[in-house]
CSV table of C-alpha atoms in Angstrom, one decimal:
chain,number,residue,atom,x,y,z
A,83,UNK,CA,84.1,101.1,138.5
A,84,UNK,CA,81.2,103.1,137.8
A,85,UNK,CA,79.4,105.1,140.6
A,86,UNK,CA,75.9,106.6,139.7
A,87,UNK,CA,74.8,109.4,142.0
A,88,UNK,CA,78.3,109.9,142.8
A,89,UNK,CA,77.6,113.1,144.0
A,90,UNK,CA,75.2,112.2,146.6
A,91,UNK,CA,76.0,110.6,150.8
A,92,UNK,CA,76.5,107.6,149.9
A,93,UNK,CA,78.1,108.1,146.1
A,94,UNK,CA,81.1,110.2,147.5
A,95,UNK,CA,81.9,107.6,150.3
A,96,UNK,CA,81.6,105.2,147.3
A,97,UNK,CA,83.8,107.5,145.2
A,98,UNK,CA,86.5,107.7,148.2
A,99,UNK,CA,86.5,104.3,149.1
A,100,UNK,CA,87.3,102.8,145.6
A,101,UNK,CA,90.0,105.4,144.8
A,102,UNK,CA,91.9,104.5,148.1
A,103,UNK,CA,91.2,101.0,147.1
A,104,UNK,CA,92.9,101.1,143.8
A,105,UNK,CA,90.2,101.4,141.5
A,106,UNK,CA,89.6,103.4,138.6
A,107,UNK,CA,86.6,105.6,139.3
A,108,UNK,CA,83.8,106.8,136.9
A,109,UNK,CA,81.6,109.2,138.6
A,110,UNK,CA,77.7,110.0,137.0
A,111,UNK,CA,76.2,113.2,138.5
A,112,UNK,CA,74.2,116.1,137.2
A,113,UNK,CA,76.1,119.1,136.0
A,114,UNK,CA,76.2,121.2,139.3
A,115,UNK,CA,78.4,117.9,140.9
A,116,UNK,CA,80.6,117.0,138.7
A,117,UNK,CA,83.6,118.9,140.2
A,118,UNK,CA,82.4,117.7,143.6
A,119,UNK,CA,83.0,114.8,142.2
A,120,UNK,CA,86.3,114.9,140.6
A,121,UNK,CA,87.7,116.6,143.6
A,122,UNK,CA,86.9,113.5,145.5
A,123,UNK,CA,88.7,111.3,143.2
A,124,UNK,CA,86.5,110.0,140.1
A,125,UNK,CA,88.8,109.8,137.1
A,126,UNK,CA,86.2,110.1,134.7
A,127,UNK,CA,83.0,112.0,135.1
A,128,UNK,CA,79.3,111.7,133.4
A,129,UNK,CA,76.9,114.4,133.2
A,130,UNK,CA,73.8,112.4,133.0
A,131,UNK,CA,72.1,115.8,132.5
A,132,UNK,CA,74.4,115.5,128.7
A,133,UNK,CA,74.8,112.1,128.3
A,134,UNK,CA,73.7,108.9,128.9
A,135,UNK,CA,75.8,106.0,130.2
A,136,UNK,CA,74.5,103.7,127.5
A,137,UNK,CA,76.5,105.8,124.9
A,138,UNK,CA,79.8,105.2,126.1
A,139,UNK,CA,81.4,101.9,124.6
A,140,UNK,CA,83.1,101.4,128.3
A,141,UNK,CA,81.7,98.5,130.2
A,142,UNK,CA,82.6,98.2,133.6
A,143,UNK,CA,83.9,95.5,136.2
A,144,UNK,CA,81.9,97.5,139.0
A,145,UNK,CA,79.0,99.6,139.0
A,146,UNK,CA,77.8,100.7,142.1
A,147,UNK,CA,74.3,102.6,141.9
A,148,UNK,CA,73.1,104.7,144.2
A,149,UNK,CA,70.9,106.6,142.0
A,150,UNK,CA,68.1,104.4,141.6
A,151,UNK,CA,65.7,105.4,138.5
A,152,UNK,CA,68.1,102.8,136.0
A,153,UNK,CA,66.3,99.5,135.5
A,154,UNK,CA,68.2,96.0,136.1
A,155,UNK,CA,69.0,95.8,131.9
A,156,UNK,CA,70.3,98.8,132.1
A,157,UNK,CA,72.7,98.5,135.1
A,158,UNK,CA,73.8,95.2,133.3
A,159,UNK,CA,74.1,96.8,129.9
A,160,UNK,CA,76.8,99.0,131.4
A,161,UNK,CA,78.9,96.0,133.0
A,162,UNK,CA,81.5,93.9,131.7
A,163,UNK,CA,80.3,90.2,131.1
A,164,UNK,CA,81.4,88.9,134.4
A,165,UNK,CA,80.8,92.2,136.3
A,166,UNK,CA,79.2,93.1,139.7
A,167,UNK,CA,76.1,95.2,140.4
A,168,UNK,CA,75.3,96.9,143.6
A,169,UNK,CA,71.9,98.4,144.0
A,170,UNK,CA,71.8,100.9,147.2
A,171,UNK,CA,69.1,101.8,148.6
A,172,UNK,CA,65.6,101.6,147.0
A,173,UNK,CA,64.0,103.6,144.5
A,174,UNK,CA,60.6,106.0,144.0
A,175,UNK,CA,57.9,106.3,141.3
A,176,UNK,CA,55.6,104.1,143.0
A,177,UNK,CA,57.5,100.9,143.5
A,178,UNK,CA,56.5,98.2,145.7
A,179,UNK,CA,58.3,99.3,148.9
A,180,UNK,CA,60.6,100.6,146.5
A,181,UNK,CA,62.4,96.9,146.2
A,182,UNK,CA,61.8,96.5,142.7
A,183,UNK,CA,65.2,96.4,141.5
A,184,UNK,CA,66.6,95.0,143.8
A,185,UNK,CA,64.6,91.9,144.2
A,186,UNK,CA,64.9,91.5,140.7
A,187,UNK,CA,68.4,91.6,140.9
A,188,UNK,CA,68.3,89.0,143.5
A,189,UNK,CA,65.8,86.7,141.2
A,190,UNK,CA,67.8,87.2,137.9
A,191,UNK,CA,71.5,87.0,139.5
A,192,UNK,CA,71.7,83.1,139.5
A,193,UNK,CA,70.9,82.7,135.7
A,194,UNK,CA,73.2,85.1,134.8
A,195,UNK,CA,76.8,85.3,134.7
A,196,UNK,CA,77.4,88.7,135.9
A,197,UNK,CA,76.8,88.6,139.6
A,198,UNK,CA,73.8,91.4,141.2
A,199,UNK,CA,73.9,92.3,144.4
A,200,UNK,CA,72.3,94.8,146.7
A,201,UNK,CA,73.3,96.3,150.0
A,202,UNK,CA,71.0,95.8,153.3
A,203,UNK,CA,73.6,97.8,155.7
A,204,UNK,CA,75.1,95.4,158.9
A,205,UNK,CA,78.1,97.4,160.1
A,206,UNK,CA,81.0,94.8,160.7
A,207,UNK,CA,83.4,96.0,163.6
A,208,UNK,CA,86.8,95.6,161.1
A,209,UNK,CA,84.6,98.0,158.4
A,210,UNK,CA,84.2,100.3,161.0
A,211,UNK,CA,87.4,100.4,162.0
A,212,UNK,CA,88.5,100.5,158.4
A,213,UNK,CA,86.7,103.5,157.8
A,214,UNK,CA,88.0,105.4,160.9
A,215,UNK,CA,91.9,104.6,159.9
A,216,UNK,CA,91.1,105.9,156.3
A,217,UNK,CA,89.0,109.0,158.0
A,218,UNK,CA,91.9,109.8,160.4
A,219,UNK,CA,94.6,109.9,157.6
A,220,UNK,CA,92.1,112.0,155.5
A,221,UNK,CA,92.3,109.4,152.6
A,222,UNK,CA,88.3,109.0,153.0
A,223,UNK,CA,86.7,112.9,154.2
A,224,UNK,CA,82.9,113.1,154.7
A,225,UNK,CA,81.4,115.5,151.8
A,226,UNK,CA,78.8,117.7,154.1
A,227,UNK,CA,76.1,119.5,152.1
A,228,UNK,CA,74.3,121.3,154.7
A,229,UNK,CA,73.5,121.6,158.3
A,230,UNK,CA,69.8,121.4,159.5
A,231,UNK,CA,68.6,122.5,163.3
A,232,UNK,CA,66.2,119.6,164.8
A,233,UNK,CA,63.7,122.6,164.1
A,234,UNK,CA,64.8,122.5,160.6
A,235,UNK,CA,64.4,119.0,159.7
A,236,UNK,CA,61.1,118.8,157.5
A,237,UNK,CA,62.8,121.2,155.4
A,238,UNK,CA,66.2,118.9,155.8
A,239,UNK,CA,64.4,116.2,154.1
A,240,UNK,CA,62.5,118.2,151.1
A,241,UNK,CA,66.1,119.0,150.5
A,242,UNK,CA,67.2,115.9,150.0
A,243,UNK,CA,63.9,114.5,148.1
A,244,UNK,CA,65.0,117.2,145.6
A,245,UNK,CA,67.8,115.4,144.9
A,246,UNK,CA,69.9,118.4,145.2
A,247,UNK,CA,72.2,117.2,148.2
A,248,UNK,CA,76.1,117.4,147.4
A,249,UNK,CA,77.4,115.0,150.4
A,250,UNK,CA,75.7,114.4,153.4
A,251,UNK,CA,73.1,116.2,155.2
A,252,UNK,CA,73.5,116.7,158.8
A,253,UNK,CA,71.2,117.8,161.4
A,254,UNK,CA,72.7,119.1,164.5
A,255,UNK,CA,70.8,118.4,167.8
């Protein structure tokens, strides 16, 4: 499985969750998360600040991206021929409603015989549950960044539109 933005609040619960699952886990971060990022779990770690995940002759079974500036072909370029995409969360530079990719993924996924998913978040009670067993037992442990004051939030979120966020952000209230 490949995670993009494994160093981010989603990508380490990704990370976590596929490691206690089983999976093999490569991680792609910039150089200031990549032992974040092993130290979660990832097996394997890209710098995409050093290379590019089109280089690598590894094609995945899973890729899971939560990075959101890799186009559709791209994505699929990475996966095995019967693989499974998972766009999270939109993406910037002016997008419609930063959808692009993923309702492109939706259009293209029938034609094709990798399947393209994305995510549009409906917590399930047995998930949540899930998660809280694999919390409690500390197989799955929440990666927090920084704390932010409600005071503090404006700069909260030009912190995390820098893209610089290891983990979660929290703001206290």
């Amino acid at each position: 499985m490949l995670v993009i933005g494994a160093g981010g609040g989603v990508g380490t619960f990704a990370v976590q969750l596929a490691t206690a699952s089983g999976a093999t886990v490569t991680g792609v971060c910039s150089t200031s998360k990549v032992d974040l990022v092993r130290s979660i779990g990832a097996h394997d770690v890209i710098d995409y600040t050093r290379e590019d995940i089109a280089d690598r002759p590894c094609r995945y079974d899973v890729v899971i991206d939560t990075g959101g500036d890799r186009s559709v072909g791209q994505l699929r370029a990475a996966l095995t021929s019967t693989g499974t995409i998972v766009i999270v969360g939109g993406e910037g530079g002016g997008q419609v409603l930063g959808l692009s990719r993923q309702l492109q993924a939706i259009a293209l996924s029938p034609f094709v015989r990798q399947r393209l998913g994305v995510v549009f978040s409906s917590p399930r009670r047995t998930d949540l549950e899930l998660l809280a067993v694999m919390l409690a037992d500390g197989r799955v442990v929440p990666v927090v960044d920084r704390r932010f004051t409600l005071d503090e939030v404006p700069e909260a979120i030009r912190h995390l539109r820098a893209g610089r966020a290891r983990g979660k952000v929290v703001i206290v209230v």
